[in-house]
Short mmCIF file of C-alpha atoms and ligand atoms in Angstrom, two decimals:
data_model
loop_
_atom_site.label_atom_id
_atom_site.label_comp_id
_atom_site.label_asym_id
_atom_site.label_seq_id
_atom_site.Cartn_x
_atom_site.Cartn_y
_atom_site.Cartn_z
CA MET A 26 -10.64 -13.99 6.52
CA ARG A 27 -8.80 -17.26 7.56
CA TYR A 28 -5.15 -18.08 6.71
CA LEU A 29 -3.84 -21.38 5.87
CA ALA A 30 -0.28 -22.18 6.65
CA ILE A 31 1.75 -25.02 4.89
CA ASP A 32 4.92 -26.44 6.51
CA LEU A 33 6.38 -28.17 3.55
CA GLY A 34 8.41 -31.44 4.27
CA GLN A 35 9.96 -33.86 2.08
CA LYS A 36 7.80 -36.71 3.29
CA ARG A 37 4.96 -35.01 5.36
CA VAL A 38 3.37 -31.62 4.82
CA GLY A 39 1.81 -29.95 8.00
CA LEU A 40 -1.31 -27.58 7.55
CA ALA A 41 -2.54 -24.97 10.20
CA ILE A 42 -5.42 -22.68 9.92
CA SER A 43 -6.21 -19.42 11.72
CA ASP A 44 -9.45 -18.19 13.08
CA ALA A 45 -11.51 -15.60 11.06
CA GLY A 46 -10.39 -12.84 13.42
CA GLN A 47 -6.77 -13.70 12.54
CA SER A 48 -5.60 -13.93 16.17
CA MET A 49 -5.07 -17.60 16.77
CA ALA A 50 -3.38 -20.49 14.73
CA PHE A 51 -4.40 -24.00 15.11
CA PRO A 52 -2.78 -27.31 13.59
CA LEU A 53 -5.09 -28.74 10.99
CA VAL A 54 -3.81 -31.90 9.37
CA VAL A 55 -0.57 -33.63 8.13
CA LEU A 56 -0.56 -34.79 4.45
CA GLU A 57 1.74 -37.07 2.66
CA ALA A 58 3.97 -35.18 0.19
CA GLY A 59 3.96 -36.46 -3.44
CA PRO A 60 1.34 -36.60 -6.29
CA GLY A 61 -2.05 -35.24 -5.52
CA LEU A 62 -0.71 -33.02 -2.68
CA ILE A 63 -1.61 -29.75 -4.60
CA SER A 64 -5.15 -30.88 -5.31
CA ARG A 65 -5.65 -31.94 -1.88
CA ILE A 66 -4.50 -28.57 -0.57
CA ALA A 67 -6.79 -26.80 -3.10
CA GLU A 68 -9.66 -28.86 -1.65
CA ILE A 69 -8.74 -27.73 1.92
CA VAL A 70 -8.56 -24.13 0.95
CA ARG A 71 -12.12 -24.39 -0.28
CA SER A 72 -13.53 -26.50 2.57
CA GLU A 73 -11.80 -24.34 5.20
CA LYS A 74 -12.69 -21.09 3.30
CA ALA A 75 -9.06 -19.89 3.56
CA GLY A 76 -8.60 -16.46 2.02
CA PHE A 77 -4.79 -16.34 2.19
CA ILE A 78 -1.87 -19.09 2.26
CA VAL A 79 1.28 -18.68 4.02
CA ILE A 80 4.04 -21.02 3.03
CA GLY A 81 7.12 -21.64 5.44
CA LEU A 82 10.38 -20.57 3.94
CA PRO A 83 13.08 -22.68 5.53
CA LEU A 84 15.95 -20.24 5.40
CA ASN A 85 19.33 -21.14 6.80
CA MET A 86 20.03 -19.75 10.30
CA ASP A 87 22.22 -17.02 8.51
CA GLY A 88 19.20 -16.01 6.51
CA SER A 89 20.52 -17.46 3.30
CA GLU A 90 18.41 -19.82 0.97
CA GLY A 91 19.27 -23.45 0.57
CA PRO A 92 17.58 -26.28 -1.65
CA ARG A 93 14.78 -26.58 0.82
CA ALA A 94 13.95 -22.79 0.47
CA LYS A 95 14.15 -23.24 -3.34
CA ALA A 96 11.74 -26.03 -3.20
CA SER A 97 9.22 -23.96 -1.13
CA ARG A 98 9.43 -21.17 -3.74
CA GLU A 99 8.89 -23.67 -6.59
CA PHE A 100 6.02 -25.28 -4.74
CA ALA A 101 4.42 -21.81 -4.21
CA VAL A 102 4.54 -21.22 -8.00
CA GLN A 103 2.88 -24.54 -8.66
CA LEU A 104 0.26 -23.96 -5.96
CA THR A 105 -0.68 -20.53 -7.50
CA LYS A 106 -1.94 -22.49 -10.60
CA ALA A 107 -4.39 -24.47 -8.52
CA VAL A 108 -5.87 -21.96 -6.19
CA SER A 109 -7.03 -18.35 -6.48
CA VAL A 110 -6.17 -17.00 -3.24
CA PRO A 111 -3.06 -14.91 -2.55
CA ILE A 112 0.08 -16.82 -1.32
CA THR A 113 3.03 -15.50 0.56
CA LEU A 114 6.33 -17.06 2.01
CA PHE A 115 7.27 -16.60 5.61
CA ASP A 116 10.45 -17.20 7.37
CA GLU A 117 9.83 -20.50 9.33
CA ARG A 118 13.28 -20.64 11.11
CA LEU A 119 12.88 -21.98 14.58
CA SER A 120 9.19 -23.03 14.10
CA SER A 121 10.11 -26.70 13.94
CA ALA A 122 12.37 -26.43 17.09
CA GLU A 123 9.57 -24.63 18.90
CA ALA A 124 7.03 -27.30 17.73
CA ASP A 125 9.49 -29.99 19.29
CA TRP A 126 9.64 -27.86 22.36
CA LYS A 127 5.77 -27.56 22.67
CA LEU A 128 5.32 -31.31 21.91
CA ALA A 129 7.91 -32.28 24.50
CA GLY A 130 5.54 -31.10 27.15
CA SER A 131 2.58 -32.77 25.79
CA ASP A 132 1.34 -36.30 26.78
CA LEU A 133 1.24 -37.40 23.28
CA THR A 134 2.89 -40.72 22.30
CA ARG A 135 6.14 -40.62 20.40
CA ASP A 136 4.24 -41.86 17.27
CA ASP A 137 1.57 -39.22 17.77
CA ARG A 138 4.00 -36.46 18.15
CA LYS A 139 5.78 -37.47 14.89
CA LYS A 140 2.37 -37.43 13.25
CA ARG A 141 1.31 -34.03 14.58
CA GLN A 142 4.82 -32.31 14.54
CA ASP A 143 4.52 -30.81 11.07
CA ALA A 144 0.95 -29.49 11.71
CA ILE A 145 2.17 -27.96 14.82
CA ALA A 146 5.16 -26.43 13.21
CA ALA A 147 2.89 -24.80 10.66
CA ALA A 148 0.70 -23.64 13.52
CA VAL A 149 3.87 -21.97 15.29
CA PHE A 150 4.99 -19.87 12.20
CA LEU A 151 1.34 -19.11 11.41
CA GLN A 152 1.04 -17.55 14.89
CA ALA A 153 4.28 -15.64 14.38
CA PHE A 154 3.01 -14.42 11.01
CA LEU A 155 -0.39 -13.34 12.51
CA GLU A 156 1.46 -11.35 15.32
CA GLN A 157 3.76 -9.66 12.69
CA GLN A 158 0.77 -8.64 10.49
CA LYS A 159 -0.84 -7.01 13.60
CA ASP A 160 2.27 -4.97 14.11
CA ILE A 161 2.65 -4.03 10.50
CA MET A 162 -1.00 -3.16 10.13
CA ASN A 163 -0.72 0.13 11.98
CA LYS A 164 -3.46 2.45 11.11
CA PRO A 165 -3.26 5.88 9.58
CA ARG A 166 -4.71 8.74 11.51
CA ILE A 167 -8.29 8.81 10.28
CA MET A 168 -10.72 11.78 10.63
CA ILE A 169 -14.29 10.95 9.77
CA LEU A 170 -16.45 13.97 8.82
CA GLN A 171 -20.14 14.17 8.29
CA SER A 172 -20.22 15.47 4.66
CA ALA A 173 -17.88 15.83 1.60
CA MET A 174 -17.83 19.60 2.17
CA GLU A 175 -16.75 19.25 5.90
CA THR A 176 -14.12 16.66 4.82
CA ALA A 177 -12.68 19.02 2.27
CA GLN A 178 -12.77 21.97 4.69
CA LYS A 179 -10.81 19.96 7.52
CA ALA A 180 -8.53 18.63 4.78
CA VAL A 181 -7.77 22.35 3.61
CA MET A 182 -7.04 23.29 7.20
CA HIS A 183 -4.59 20.48 7.64
CA PHE A 184 -3.01 21.20 4.30
CA CYS A 185 -2.49 24.88 5.23
CA GLU A 186 -0.94 23.92 8.60
CA ARG A 187 1.61 21.83 6.81
CA VAL A 188 2.17 24.61 4.25
CA GLN A 189 2.80 27.29 7.04
CA ASP A 190 4.99 24.82 9.09
CA ALA A 191 7.19 24.14 6.11
CA ILE A 192 7.53 27.91 5.23
CA GLU A 193 8.24 28.85 8.93
CA LYS A 194 10.93 26.06 9.16
CA ARG A 195 12.55 26.13 5.58
CA GLY A 196 11.30 29.28 3.95
CA VAL A 197 9.60 27.22 1.21
CA CYS A 198 6.96 24.59 0.77
CA TYR A 199 6.98 21.75 -1.74
CA CYS A 200 3.53 20.30 -2.20
CA ALA A 201 2.06 17.64 -4.66
CA LEU A 202 -1.54 17.39 -6.02
CA SER A 203 -3.55 14.63 -7.21
CA GLY A 204 -6.36 14.42 -9.73
CA GLY A 205 -9.74 12.54 -9.75
CA SER A 206 -12.98 14.22 -8.37
CA SER A 207 -12.27 14.50 -4.57
CA PRO A 208 -9.73 17.33 -4.95
CA LYS A 209 -12.02 19.75 -6.84
CA MET A 210 -13.81 20.96 -3.81
CA PHE A 211 -10.55 20.96 -1.90
CA PHE A 212 -9.01 23.33 -4.50
CA GLU A 213 -12.18 25.69 -4.45
CA LEU A 214 -11.88 26.11 -0.69
CA LEU A 215 -8.07 26.45 -0.77
CA VAL A 216 -8.45 29.46 -3.02
CA ARG A 217 -10.03 31.24 -0.18
CA GLU A 218 -7.14 30.73 2.13
CA THR A 219 -4.48 33.30 2.96
CA LEU A 220 -1.04 31.60 2.33
CA ASP A 221 2.37 32.88 1.50
CA TRP A 222 1.78 31.58 -2.21
CA GLN A 223 4.96 33.11 -3.31
CA ARG A 224 6.84 30.49 -1.25
CA ILE A 225 4.88 27.38 -2.43
CA HIS A 226 6.05 25.05 -5.18
CA PHE A 227 3.42 22.92 -6.81
CA PHE A 228 4.17 19.42 -8.11
CA TRP A 229 1.78 16.43 -9.03
CA ALA A 230 1.46 12.92 -7.61
CA ASP A 231 0.51 11.85 -10.97
CA GLU A 232 -0.80 12.97 -14.40
CA ARG A 233 -2.52 11.50 -17.35
CA CYS A 234 -0.60 11.56 -20.58
CA VAL A 235 -2.65 14.20 -22.36
CA GLU A 236 -2.28 17.77 -23.39
CA PRO A 237 -2.18 20.25 -20.35
CA ASP A 238 -5.47 21.76 -21.45
CA HIS A 239 -7.32 18.21 -21.86
CA PRO A 240 -10.39 17.82 -19.59
CA ASP A 241 -8.71 14.70 -18.00
CA SER A 242 -5.48 16.55 -17.23
CA ASN A 243 -4.85 16.73 -13.52
CA TYR A 244 -2.90 20.01 -14.20
CA SER A 245 -5.72 21.49 -16.02
CA MET A 246 -8.18 20.82 -13.12
CA ALA A 247 -5.68 22.37 -10.65
CA GLN A 248 -4.99 25.32 -12.96
CA ILE A 249 -8.63 26.19 -13.48
CA SER A 250 -9.83 25.50 -9.73
CA LEU A 251 -6.86 26.85 -7.98
CA LEU A 252 -3.65 28.00 -9.57
CA SER A 253 -5.22 30.59 -11.98
CA GLN A 254 -6.77 32.40 -8.83
CA VAL A 255 -3.83 32.54 -6.58
CA PRO A 256 -0.54 34.45 -6.76
CA VAL A 257 1.74 31.37 -7.30
CA PRO A 258 4.76 32.31 -9.61
CA SER A 259 4.23 30.24 -12.83
CA SER A 260 8.07 29.14 -12.32
CA GLN A 261 6.86 27.42 -9.16
CA VAL A 262 4.32 25.34 -10.96
CA HIS A 263 5.99 22.15 -11.99
CA ARG A 264 3.49 20.14 -14.13
CA ILE A 265 4.13 16.71 -15.64
CA TRP A 266 4.50 17.18 -19.34
CA GLY A 267 1.73 14.66 -20.24
CA GLU A 268 1.85 15.62 -23.94
CA LEU A 269 5.36 14.09 -24.19
CA PRO A 270 6.02 10.36 -24.82
CA PRO A 271 5.32 8.72 -21.44
CA ALA A 272 8.80 7.69 -20.46
CA GLU A 273 10.27 10.96 -21.63
CA ALA A 274 7.58 12.84 -19.56
CA ALA A 275 8.72 10.72 -16.41
CA ASP A 276 12.43 11.55 -17.06
CA GLN A 277 11.80 15.26 -17.54
CA TYR A 278 9.64 15.40 -14.36
CA GLN A 279 12.11 13.61 -12.25
CA ASN A 280 14.87 15.90 -13.54
CA THR A 281 12.78 18.90 -12.74
CA ILE A 282 12.26 17.58 -9.14
CA ARG A 283 16.00 16.97 -8.65
CA SER A 284 16.76 20.47 -10.00
CA VAL A 285 14.25 22.43 -7.94
CA MET A 286 14.95 20.58 -4.83
CA LYS A 287 18.75 20.44 -5.43
CA LEU A 288 18.85 16.63 -4.84
CA GLN A 289 21.94 14.69 -4.60
CA ALA A 290 22.26 11.58 -6.83
CA GLY A 291 20.11 8.77 -5.12
CA GLN A 292 18.49 11.23 -2.85
CA TRP A 293 14.53 11.09 -2.68
CA PRO A 294 12.44 14.20 -2.92
CA PHE A 295 11.25 15.93 0.35
CA LEU A 296 7.74 17.04 -0.40
CA ASP A 297 6.28 18.69 2.63
CA VAL A 298 2.59 17.60 1.79
CA VAL A 299 1.16 15.38 -0.72
CA LEU A 300 -2.64 15.36 -1.50
CA LEU A 301 -3.78 11.88 -2.36
CA GLY A 302 -7.02 10.06 -3.39
CA LEU A 303 -7.85 6.42 -2.99
CA GLY A 304 -9.26 4.60 -6.00
CA ALA A 305 -12.21 2.19 -5.26
CA ASP A 306 -9.68 -0.59 -6.41
CA GLY A 307 -7.12 0.46 -3.85
CA HIS A 308 -4.75 2.62 -6.13
CA THR A 309 -3.39 5.95 -5.09
CA ALA A 310 -1.60 8.33 -7.36
CA SER A 311 -1.09 6.16 -10.43
CA LEU A 312 0.21 3.21 -8.47
CA LEU A 313 -2.01 0.85 -10.32
CA ALA A 314 -2.49 -2.82 -9.43
CA GLY A 315 -0.85 -5.20 -12.00
CA THR A 316 1.65 -2.53 -13.20
CA ASP A 317 5.30 -2.86 -12.27
CA VAL A 318 5.43 0.69 -11.12
CA VAL A 319 4.07 -0.58 -7.62
CA ASP A 320 7.38 -2.33 -7.14
CA ASN A 321 9.51 0.42 -8.42
CA GLN A 322 11.98 1.30 -5.84
CA TYR A 323 14.58 3.25 -7.80
CA ASP A 324 12.87 5.99 -9.90
CA ILE A 325 11.34 9.10 -8.51
CA ALA A 326 8.78 9.05 -11.36
CA ALA A 327 7.77 6.53 -13.86
CA ALA A 328 5.28 5.85 -16.87
CA VAL A 329 2.40 3.53 -16.20
CA PHE A 330 0.96 1.54 -18.95
CA SER A 331 -2.46 0.18 -17.71
CA GLN A 332 -5.04 -1.79 -19.55
CA THR A 333 -7.71 -0.68 -17.17
CA MET A 334 -7.29 3.13 -17.34
CA PRO A 335 -8.20 5.28 -20.44
CA HIS A 336 -4.82 7.01 -20.49
CA THR A 337 -1.20 6.15 -20.00
CA ARG A 338 -0.01 7.94 -16.90
CA VAL A 339 3.03 9.25 -15.19
CA THR A 340 3.26 8.85 -11.42
CA LEU A 341 5.60 9.42 -8.35
CA THR A 342 6.66 6.06 -7.22
CA ALA A 343 6.18 4.59 -3.67
CA PRO A 344 9.52 5.62 -2.34
CA ALA A 345 9.16 9.05 -3.67
CA LEU A 346 5.73 9.49 -1.99
CA THR A 347 6.85 7.74 1.25
CA ALA A 348 9.80 10.19 1.52
CA ALA A 349 7.25 13.05 1.98
CA ARG A 350 6.85 14.65 5.31
CA SER A 351 2.99 14.17 5.25
CA LEU A 352 0.52 12.39 3.10
CA LEU A 353 -2.99 13.83 3.14
CA PHE A 354 -5.67 11.56 1.71
CA ILE A 355 -9.33 12.70 0.90
CA ILE A 356 -11.58 9.77 0.63
CA THR A 357 -15.35 10.41 0.10
CA GLY A 358 -18.44 8.86 -1.26
CA SER A 359 -20.20 5.47 -0.99
CA SER A 360 -17.93 4.01 -3.78
CA LYS A 361 -15.14 3.96 -1.27
CA GLN A 362 -16.89 1.80 1.47
CA GLU A 363 -15.62 -1.49 0.44
CA ILE A 364 -12.01 -0.56 -0.16
CA LEU A 365 -11.80 1.29 3.18
CA ARG A 366 -12.87 -1.74 4.94
CA GLU A 367 -10.55 -4.13 3.04
CA ILE A 368 -7.32 -2.12 3.17
CA LEU A 369 -7.33 -1.85 6.95
CA ILE A 370 -7.54 -5.76 7.42
CA PRO A 371 -4.09 -7.54 7.38
CA PRO A 372 -1.98 -8.51 5.57
CA LEU A 373 -0.46 -5.89 3.56
CA ARG A 374 -0.90 -6.72 -0.12
CA PRO A 375 0.35 -4.02 -2.34
CA TRP A 376 0.05 -6.13 -5.42
CA GLN A 377 -3.70 -6.27 -4.83
CA TYR A 378 -4.17 -2.71 -3.16
CA PRO A 379 -1.27 -0.49 -4.21
CA VAL A 380 -1.97 2.07 -1.48
CA HIS A 381 -0.39 -0.65 0.72
CA ALA A 382 2.82 0.11 -0.93
CA LEU A 383 2.88 3.35 1.07
CA TRP A 384 2.43 1.72 4.44
CA SER A 385 5.95 2.36 5.57
CA ALA A 386 4.91 6.05 5.90
CA VAL A 387 1.48 5.08 7.52
CA ASP A 388 2.53 7.33 10.56
CA LYS A 389 2.82 10.24 8.25
CA MET A 390 -0.68 9.67 6.74
CA THR A 391 -3.83 11.58 7.78
CA TRP A 392 -7.12 10.40 6.04
CA PHE A 393 -10.02 12.74 5.69
CA VAL A 394 -12.99 10.49 5.23
CA ASP A 395 -16.60 11.47 4.97
CA ALA A 396 -19.44 9.39 6.80
CA GLN A 397 -20.75 7.81 3.45
CA ALA A 398 -17.17 6.27 2.73
CA ALA A 399 -16.58 5.42 6.30
CA VAL A 400 -19.63 3.35 6.96
CA LEU A 401 -18.08 -0.19 6.88
CA MET A 402 -14.91 0.93 8.51
CA HIS A 403 -15.91 0.61 12.18
CA SER A 404 -16.01 -3.17 11.83
CA VAL A 405 -12.26 -3.27 11.90
CA HIS A 406 -11.45 -0.66 14.47
C1 LIG B 1627 -5.81 10.30 -10.79
C2 LIG B 1627 -5.70 10.52 -9.32
C3 LIG B 1627 -6.18 9.11 -8.80
C4 LIG B 1627 -7.23 9.47 -7.71
C5 LIG B 1627 -8.07 8.38 -7.19
C6 LIG B 1627 -9.23 8.59 -6.49
O1 LIG B 1627 -5.05 10.89 -11.54
O2 LIG B 1627 -6.97 9.74 -11.11
O3 LIG B 1627 -4.51 10.89 -8.98
O4 LIG B 1627 -5.21 8.51 -7.98
O5 LIG B 1627 -6.66 10.14 -6.59
O6 LIG B 1627 -8.48 7.59 -8.47
O7 LIG B 1627 -10.11 9.41 -7.28
P1 LIG B 1627 -11.34 10.21 -6.87
O8 LIG B 1627 -10.85 11.31 -5.96
O9 LIG B 1627 -12.10 10.64 -8.14
O10 LIG B 1627 -12.17 9.19 -6.06
#
């Protein structure tokens, strides 16, 4: 995917483009500001096959935003109406100064310098953006196993290590489970393990707003496949009450978490291990693209009203999930091939792939992936 950078001036607008491998930025062209600019840029996006647009944000040196930054934000809003690729704004402080410095050493005439300066300034901040994306896009620890069964087996071993570690260190383990199809085999194998079940508390990463015995209930699946077969005290099973009105269920759940973990006001839960899946659309838990829960940075749990899913849901929010000590993903099956390739390519785009909302905790993630799901992943390693 190629990035197009835009350095917005009052008279001239510099454009730069990256290579498809997103490692180098090159000055492209300088356009005249004014009417027709947006349609000209839309044309260049198509002709250059740009998949992402980065607009320079001219912050003041103290980081505050002045009229030029406001104009860049307004331009970005206008541009979204003309192009279908994602757009982001990027701090372009120093890029013009660095462009001057680069041009000073060139043998261009003064006039040529003036003409190219804006495109070079765009290339300078685009290069900085590409470097930053590489830093941000650290990869989780990924274990690729031959079959779904082997994947579940290794995931169970990792889960048990995390549980035992928590109990050794703190005398108790707080874990959270997910729904979907991947965990079923995991539960059936976990039943066979010897764990200090009396010291484990079970929570959920998310739940559908249905009765607890509904076939679509995440609690119901865990209860049937796991909890009914191991000696966990029922007082340590903290399901989300999906039968309540969604907002009430979310409130009741976060109050339960606060009370069980004895959280101070404003303190995030400290789950020891969270079992998560990955939807083919890049969601995890019920952080669903297009819903405001993806940006929710203040609740522990929230209701999710989605047009694409059959049920309203309640989910742990991104900060509640990233506060966990470890995040264990099980990702299997050919339906996950595309998403597994996409989400490891910069930049982070949580509005498109909500799992990116957890990337601040990428160092706490372990992904157990079967060969079927991983087949396209090697292209990005
Ligand atoms: C849910 C899950 C959900 C799931 C993914 C992956 O309630 O549906 O919590 O986030 O983990 O959709 O589902 P699969 O395991 O079925 O692929």
